[in-house]
Amino acid sequence: MMDLLSLLSTSLADIGQIFVTASFWAAVLRIASPLIFAALGELICERAGVLNLGIEGIMVAGAFAGWVAVYAGADLWVGVGVAMIAGMAFGALHGVFTVLFGLSQHVVGIGITLLATSSTYYAYRIALPEANTPPRIEPFRPLDIPVLSDLPFLGEALFTQTALTYLAFALVIVTALILYRTPLGLAVRAAGENPNAVEAQGLPVHMLRMGALMIGSGLMAIGGAFLTMSAFDSFFFEMINGRGWICIALVVFGAWKPWKTLMGALLFAGFDAAQIRLQQTDLGQDVPYQIFLMIPYILSILALILMSRRAGVPAALMVPFIKGQR
């Protein structure tokens, strides 16, 4: 009994220590970055009325496209652009079947995931037939921001990230401003709420949904590219590891709002960063590591259950729009 109490006391002290280290908060921002890109992309798609279940495969394709472009000699930002174009291509394909033909968004989305993943595997084998281990590239490096990077605690926690991390947070602001402060954003949201009203105003519902799908899928692909070009310096097929499905849950958690979705991404990243550090404590020596790997997902599911009760689903989400039909 005393041993258990001693272990518990030590573990609580270790847990408390985790949250007061700058490296923990730096890791939270780094882990959240690809989730922010992909979740914003999914949010844009769903706001326009299209559920994009191709997100997991699109992230895989984006991770590979950006990495292989840089490996072939392209600039890092060109690699980001290549990844976005690859994502937009899969988004356009998704839109042809779901928006123009009105097919099941569930079935098409799963098909896009399978197509993107398998075609990426094929392209990898064609491009690197002799490679036993994935080649490495020179990834984005953390930015050294004058004065800010030298601040105690905050400098290490907030101002030693790569440019893509800052871009992810900037896109949250941009997305929120466009969706809620521009006529285009109003039209996109209306396409996901009442497409018949959009048509009555003379606006092209199909074009709005196709555009949202392509832009959203491009952001998903950049989320995948973050992993190969910023978090790591190589590509392997297991690196997405369910992040796409997590991003779909984050959109629901955030009630289809950019700021709340950002909070959800940071929350999940915090759980993930904490479990990695918990494995290195005394508690980690006595508890199977699989338990720690489960923690972020269990806590995220609980948070999703609590938040989703108040979530306002776009009224026309997953509802095909046929021009002229009421």
Short mmCIF file of C-alpha atoms in Angstrom, two decimals:
data_model
loop_
_atom_site.label_atom_id
_atom_site.label_comp_id
_atom_site.label_asym_id
_atom_site.label_seq_id
_atom_site.Cartn_x
_atom_site.Cartn_y
_atom_site.Cartn_z
CA MET A 1 0.00 0.00 0.00
CA MET A 2 2.81 2.38 0.90
CA ASP A 3 4.60 1.54 -2.34
CA LEU A 4 1.45 2.39 -4.30
CA LEU A 5 1.00 5.70 -2.48
CA SER A 6 4.66 6.53 -3.03
CA LEU A 7 4.40 5.74 -6.74
CA LEU A 8 1.22 7.83 -7.04
CA SER A 9 2.81 10.77 -5.25
CA THR A 10 5.89 10.61 -7.45
CA SER A 11 3.77 10.29 -10.57
CA LEU A 12 1.67 13.34 -9.69
CA ALA A 13 4.84 15.33 -9.13
CA ASP A 14 6.17 14.16 -12.51
CA ILE A 15 2.92 15.09 -14.24
CA GLY A 16 2.97 18.54 -12.68
CA GLN A 17 6.55 19.03 -13.80
CA ILE A 18 5.62 18.21 -17.41
CA PHE A 19 3.24 21.16 -17.71
CA VAL A 20 5.74 23.77 -16.53
CA THR A 21 8.45 22.99 -19.07
CA ALA A 22 8.86 25.08 -22.20
CA SER A 23 9.70 22.01 -24.27
CA PHE A 24 6.24 20.57 -23.55
CA TRP A 25 4.44 23.63 -24.93
CA ALA A 26 6.77 23.76 -27.91
CA ALA A 27 5.86 20.13 -28.62
CA VAL A 28 2.15 20.94 -28.31
CA LEU A 29 2.39 23.58 -31.05
CA ARG A 30 4.45 21.26 -33.24
CA ILE A 31 2.07 18.30 -32.87
CA ALA A 32 -0.99 20.51 -33.39
CA SER A 33 0.26 22.10 -36.63
CA PRO A 34 -0.62 19.30 -39.11
CA LEU A 35 -3.94 18.83 -37.32
CA ILE A 36 -4.75 22.52 -37.74
CA PHE A 37 -4.08 22.45 -41.49
CA ALA A 38 -6.14 19.30 -42.06
CA ALA A 39 -8.97 20.22 -39.67
CA LEU A 40 -9.36 23.64 -41.30
CA GLY A 41 -9.55 21.91 -44.67
CA GLU A 42 -12.24 19.53 -43.43
CA LEU A 43 -14.12 22.42 -41.82
CA ILE A 44 -14.22 24.34 -45.12
CA CYS A 45 -15.52 21.26 -46.96
CA GLU A 46 -18.21 20.55 -44.39
CA ARG A 47 -19.25 24.21 -44.14
CA ALA A 48 -20.04 23.99 -47.85
CA GLY A 49 -22.08 20.83 -47.26
CA VAL A 50 -19.60 18.09 -48.22
CA LEU A 51 -18.19 15.51 -45.81
CA ASN A 52 -14.68 14.69 -47.03
CA LEU A 53 -13.71 11.25 -45.74
CA GLY A 54 -10.81 11.23 -48.18
CA ILE A 55 -8.80 13.27 -45.68
CA GLU A 56 -6.59 10.42 -44.48
CA GLY A 57 -5.49 9.45 -48.00
CA ILE A 58 -5.13 13.09 -49.09
CA MET A 59 -2.76 13.70 -46.17
CA VAL A 60 -0.70 10.67 -47.24
CA ALA A 61 -0.58 11.95 -50.83
CA GLY A 62 0.37 15.45 -49.68
CA ALA A 63 3.12 14.13 -47.42
CA PHE A 64 4.62 12.18 -50.31
CA ALA A 65 4.14 14.83 -53.02
CA GLY A 66 5.81 17.60 -51.03
CA TRP A 67 8.66 15.37 -49.89
CA VAL A 68 9.42 13.88 -53.31
CA ALA A 69 9.37 17.33 -54.93
CA VAL A 70 12.00 18.58 -52.47
CA TYR A 71 13.98 15.34 -52.86
CA ALA A 72 13.98 15.97 -56.63
CA GLY A 73 15.56 19.39 -56.05
CA ALA A 74 12.64 21.77 -55.56
CA ASP A 75 12.58 24.53 -52.94
CA LEU A 76 10.75 23.73 -49.70
CA TRP A 77 7.96 26.21 -50.44
CA VAL A 78 7.62 24.76 -53.93
CA GLY A 79 7.22 21.39 -52.21
CA VAL A 80 4.40 22.83 -50.12
CA GLY A 81 2.77 24.09 -53.31
CA VAL A 82 3.14 20.69 -55.00
CA ALA A 83 1.53 19.02 -51.99
CA MET A 84 -1.38 21.47 -52.12
CA ILE A 85 -1.88 20.86 -55.85
CA ALA A 86 -1.94 17.10 -55.26
CA GLY A 87 -4.56 17.56 -52.54
CA MET A 88 -6.63 19.84 -54.74
CA ALA A 89 -6.59 17.23 -57.53
CA PHE A 90 -8.05 14.61 -55.20
CA GLY A 91 -10.53 17.19 -53.93
CA ALA A 92 -11.64 17.89 -57.50
CA LEU A 93 -12.09 14.16 -58.12
CA HIS A 94 -14.13 13.90 -54.92
CA GLY A 95 -16.25 16.82 -56.07
CA VAL A 96 -16.98 15.34 -59.49
CA PHE A 97 -18.60 12.30 -57.90
CA THR A 98 -20.28 13.89 -54.89
CA VAL A 99 -21.12 17.43 -56.04
CA LEU A 100 -21.76 17.01 -59.75
CA PHE A 101 -23.08 13.42 -59.76
CA GLY A 102 -24.60 13.48 -56.26
CA LEU A 103 -23.11 10.13 -55.19
CA SER A 104 -22.70 9.04 -51.56
CA GLN A 105 -20.16 11.22 -49.79
CA HIS A 106 -19.29 8.39 -47.41
CA VAL A 107 -18.51 5.89 -50.16
CA VAL A 108 -16.65 8.37 -52.37
CA GLY A 109 -14.62 9.66 -49.42
CA ILE A 110 -13.47 6.18 -48.42
CA GLY A 111 -12.70 5.49 -52.09
CA ILE A 112 -10.56 8.64 -52.30
CA THR A 113 -8.64 7.57 -49.20
CA LEU A 114 -7.96 4.15 -50.70
CA LEU A 115 -7.06 5.61 -54.10
CA ALA A 116 -4.76 8.29 -52.69
CA THR A 117 -2.98 5.86 -50.37
CA SER A 118 -2.50 3.11 -52.95
CA SER A 119 -1.46 5.49 -55.74
CA THR A 120 1.06 7.07 -53.38
CA TYR A 121 2.48 3.65 -52.57
CA TYR A 122 2.71 2.89 -56.30
CA ALA A 123 4.38 6.25 -57.06
CA TYR A 124 6.88 5.68 -54.25
CA ARG A 125 7.88 2.29 -55.65
CA ILE A 126 8.18 3.72 -59.16
CA ALA A 127 10.23 6.73 -58.02
CA LEU A 128 12.48 4.82 -55.61
CA PRO A 129 12.54 1.16 -56.67
CA GLU A 130 15.88 0.41 -55.03
CA ALA A 131 15.42 2.33 -51.79
CA ASN A 132 15.44 0.12 -48.70
CA THR A 133 15.03 3.11 -46.42
CA PRO A 134 13.38 6.43 -47.37
CA PRO A 135 15.94 9.10 -48.37
CA ARG A 136 16.21 12.22 -46.26
CA ILE A 137 15.71 15.83 -47.25
CA GLU A 138 16.66 19.14 -45.66
CA PRO A 139 13.42 20.15 -43.89
CA PHE A 140 12.18 23.50 -42.65
CA ARG A 141 14.28 24.72 -39.74
CA PRO A 142 12.96 26.52 -36.64
CA LEU A 143 12.94 30.27 -37.16
CA ASP A 144 15.17 32.41 -34.96
CA ILE A 145 13.02 35.46 -34.28
CA PRO A 146 15.09 38.36 -32.91
CA VAL A 147 14.33 39.20 -29.27
CA LEU A 148 11.28 36.91 -29.08
CA SER A 149 13.26 33.67 -29.43
CA ASP A 150 15.52 34.76 -26.56
CA LEU A 151 12.70 35.36 -24.08
CA PRO A 152 12.82 33.09 -21.00
CA PHE A 153 10.33 30.20 -21.28
CA LEU A 154 8.14 31.91 -23.91
CA GLY A 155 11.02 32.05 -26.39
CA GLU A 156 11.51 28.29 -26.36
CA ALA A 157 7.81 27.48 -26.07
CA LEU A 158 6.38 29.78 -28.75
CA PHE A 159 9.12 31.25 -30.92
CA THR A 160 11.30 28.32 -31.97
CA GLN A 161 8.87 26.79 -34.46
CA THR A 162 9.16 26.39 -38.21
CA ALA A 163 7.46 28.70 -40.69
CA LEU A 164 4.74 26.12 -41.39
CA THR A 165 3.60 26.19 -37.77
CA TYR A 166 3.15 29.95 -37.89
CA LEU A 167 1.37 29.56 -41.22
CA ALA A 168 -1.06 27.08 -39.65
CA PHE A 169 -2.06 29.54 -36.94
CA ALA A 170 -2.27 32.41 -39.42
CA LEU A 171 -4.65 30.35 -41.57
CA VAL A 172 -7.03 30.01 -38.62
CA ILE A 173 -7.38 33.81 -38.61
CA VAL A 174 -7.69 33.97 -42.39
CA THR A 175 -10.31 31.20 -42.49
CA ALA A 176 -12.37 32.80 -39.74
CA LEU A 177 -12.26 36.21 -41.45
CA ILE A 178 -13.24 34.81 -44.85
CA LEU A 179 -16.07 32.63 -43.50
CA TYR A 180 -17.61 35.27 -41.25
CA ARG A 181 -16.58 38.62 -42.69
CA THR A 182 -16.82 38.27 -46.47
CA PRO A 183 -19.62 37.66 -49.01
CA LEU A 184 -17.72 34.60 -50.25
CA GLY A 185 -17.69 33.11 -46.77
CA LEU A 186 -21.40 33.79 -46.37
CA ALA A 187 -22.07 32.05 -49.68
CA VAL A 188 -19.99 29.01 -48.69
CA ARG A 189 -21.77 28.70 -45.35
CA ALA A 190 -25.14 29.13 -47.06
CA ALA A 191 -24.25 26.34 -49.50
CA GLY A 192 -23.93 24.06 -46.50
CA GLU A 193 -27.06 25.32 -44.77
CA ASN A 194 -29.60 26.14 -47.47
CA PRO A 195 -28.32 25.60 -51.03
CA ASN A 196 -31.74 26.35 -52.50
CA ALA A 197 -31.54 29.87 -51.08
CA VAL A 198 -28.09 30.24 -52.64
CA GLU A 199 -29.47 29.15 -56.00
CA ALA A 200 -32.35 31.60 -55.63
CA GLN A 201 -29.77 34.39 -55.31
CA GLY A 202 -28.25 33.33 -58.62
CA LEU A 203 -25.08 31.91 -57.09
CA PRO A 204 -23.56 28.63 -58.38
CA VAL A 205 -23.92 26.09 -55.58
CA HIS A 206 -21.93 23.43 -57.41
CA MET A 207 -19.06 25.82 -58.02
CA LEU A 208 -19.02 26.92 -54.37
CA ARG A 209 -18.93 23.33 -53.17
CA MET A 210 -16.28 22.31 -55.70
CA GLY A 211 -14.13 25.29 -54.74
CA ALA A 212 -14.47 24.53 -51.02
CA LEU A 213 -13.58 20.89 -51.64
CA MET A 214 -10.47 21.77 -53.62
CA ILE A 215 -9.21 24.42 -51.18
CA GLY A 216 -10.02 22.23 -48.18
CA SER A 217 -8.30 19.21 -49.70
CA GLY A 218 -5.27 21.35 -50.51
CA LEU A 219 -4.99 22.33 -46.84
CA MET A 220 -5.30 18.67 -45.82
CA ALA A 221 -2.39 17.84 -48.12
CA ILE A 222 -0.28 20.61 -46.57
CA GLY A 223 -1.04 19.03 -43.19
CA GLY A 224 0.48 15.81 -44.49
CA ALA A 225 3.43 17.67 -46.02
CA PHE A 226 4.13 19.27 -42.63
CA LEU A 227 5.10 15.85 -41.32
CA THR A 228 7.65 15.11 -44.06
CA MET A 229 8.99 18.64 -44.47
CA SER A 230 8.89 20.13 -40.99
CA ALA A 231 8.32 17.54 -38.25
CA PHE A 232 10.54 14.92 -39.92
CA ASP A 233 12.87 14.81 -42.92
CA SER A 234 11.62 11.70 -44.68
CA PHE A 235 8.50 9.84 -45.78
CA PHE A 236 7.02 6.59 -44.53
CA PHE A 237 3.50 5.28 -44.98
CA GLU A 238 2.53 4.97 -41.33
CA MET A 239 3.32 8.59 -40.52
CA ILE A 240 -0.26 9.92 -40.90
CA ASN A 241 -1.38 7.28 -38.39
CA GLY A 242 -5.06 8.21 -38.18
CA ARG A 243 -4.56 11.97 -37.95
CA GLY A 244 -7.10 12.48 -40.72
CA TRP A 245 -9.85 10.75 -38.77
CA ILE A 246 -8.90 12.75 -35.68
CA CYS A 247 -9.32 15.96 -37.70
CA ILE A 248 -12.87 14.99 -38.65
CA ALA A 249 -13.61 14.62 -34.94
CA LEU A 250 -11.93 17.97 -34.23
CA VAL A 251 -14.32 19.73 -36.61
CA VAL A 252 -17.27 18.28 -34.70
CA PHE A 253 -15.58 19.16 -31.40
CA GLY A 254 -15.13 22.73 -32.63
CA ALA A 255 -18.81 22.98 -33.69
CA TRP A 256 -17.70 23.85 -37.24
CA LYS A 257 -15.99 27.04 -36.04
CA PRO A 258 -12.28 27.78 -36.76
CA TRP A 259 -11.36 29.04 -33.29
CA LYS A 260 -12.95 26.14 -31.44
CA THR A 261 -11.41 23.69 -33.90
CA LEU A 262 -8.01 25.24 -33.13
CA MET A 263 -8.65 24.71 -29.42
CA GLY A 264 -9.52 21.07 -30.11
CA ALA A 265 -6.29 20.57 -32.05
CA LEU A 266 -4.25 22.09 -29.22
CA LEU A 267 -6.09 19.94 -26.68
CA PHE A 268 -5.38 16.72 -28.56
CA ALA A 269 -1.77 17.78 -29.11
CA GLY A 270 -1.45 18.46 -25.39
CA PHE A 271 -2.70 14.97 -24.56
CA ASP A 272 -0.28 13.47 -27.09
CA ALA A 273 2.72 15.48 -25.89
CA ALA A 274 1.91 14.57 -22.28
CA GLN A 275 1.66 10.82 -22.92
CA ILE A 276 5.08 10.82 -24.61
CA ARG A 277 6.62 12.40 -21.53
CA LEU A 278 4.67 10.22 -19.12
CA GLN A 279 6.31 7.16 -20.64
CA GLN A 280 9.66 8.53 -19.47
CA THR A 281 8.61 8.90 -15.82
CA ASP A 282 8.65 6.31 -13.03
CA LEU A 283 5.00 5.61 -13.84
CA GLY A 284 6.06 4.68 -17.36
CA GLN A 285 8.26 1.93 -16.00
CA ASP A 286 5.30 0.18 -14.36
CA VAL A 287 2.49 0.79 -16.87
CA PRO A 288 2.44 -0.74 -20.39
CA TYR A 289 3.27 1.92 -22.98
CA GLN A 290 0.11 1.02 -24.93
CA ILE A 291 -1.94 2.57 -22.12
CA PHE A 292 -0.19 5.89 -22.66
CA LEU A 293 -0.75 5.70 -26.42
CA MET A 294 -4.48 5.27 -25.74
CA ILE A 295 -4.76 8.30 -23.46
CA PRO A 296 -5.01 11.07 -26.14
CA TYR A 297 -7.71 9.17 -28.03
CA ILE A 298 -9.74 8.27 -24.94
CA LEU A 299 -9.66 11.82 -23.60
CA SER A 300 -10.46 13.22 -27.05
CA ILE A 301 -13.49 10.91 -27.37
CA LEU A 302 -14.75 12.05 -23.98
CA ALA A 303 -14.28 15.70 -24.92
CA LEU A 304 -16.02 15.07 -28.24
CA ILE A 305 -19.01 13.51 -26.51
CA LEU A 306 -19.34 16.49 -24.19
CA MET A 307 -18.95 19.12 -26.91
CA SER A 308 -20.93 17.47 -29.71
CA ARG A 309 -24.20 17.76 -27.77
CA ARG A 310 -24.17 21.50 -28.40
CA ALA A 311 -22.74 21.34 -31.92
CA GLY A 312 -24.78 22.83 -34.74
CA VAL A 313 -24.36 20.59 -37.77
CA PRO A 314 -24.66 22.39 -41.15
CA ALA A 315 -28.22 21.62 -42.22
CA ALA A 316 -27.32 20.52 -45.76
CA LEU A 317 -24.21 18.52 -44.84
CA MET A 318 -24.10 15.30 -46.92
CA VAL A 319 -27.25 16.36 -48.80
CA PRO A 320 -26.67 16.31 -52.59
CA PHE A 321 -27.82 19.43 -54.41
CA ILE A 322 -29.66 19.00 -57.72
CA LYS A 323 -30.17 22.24 -59.58
CA GLY A 324 -33.83 23.22 -59.91
CA GLN A 325 -35.04 20.55 -57.46
CA ARG A 326 -36.75 21.66 -54.24
#
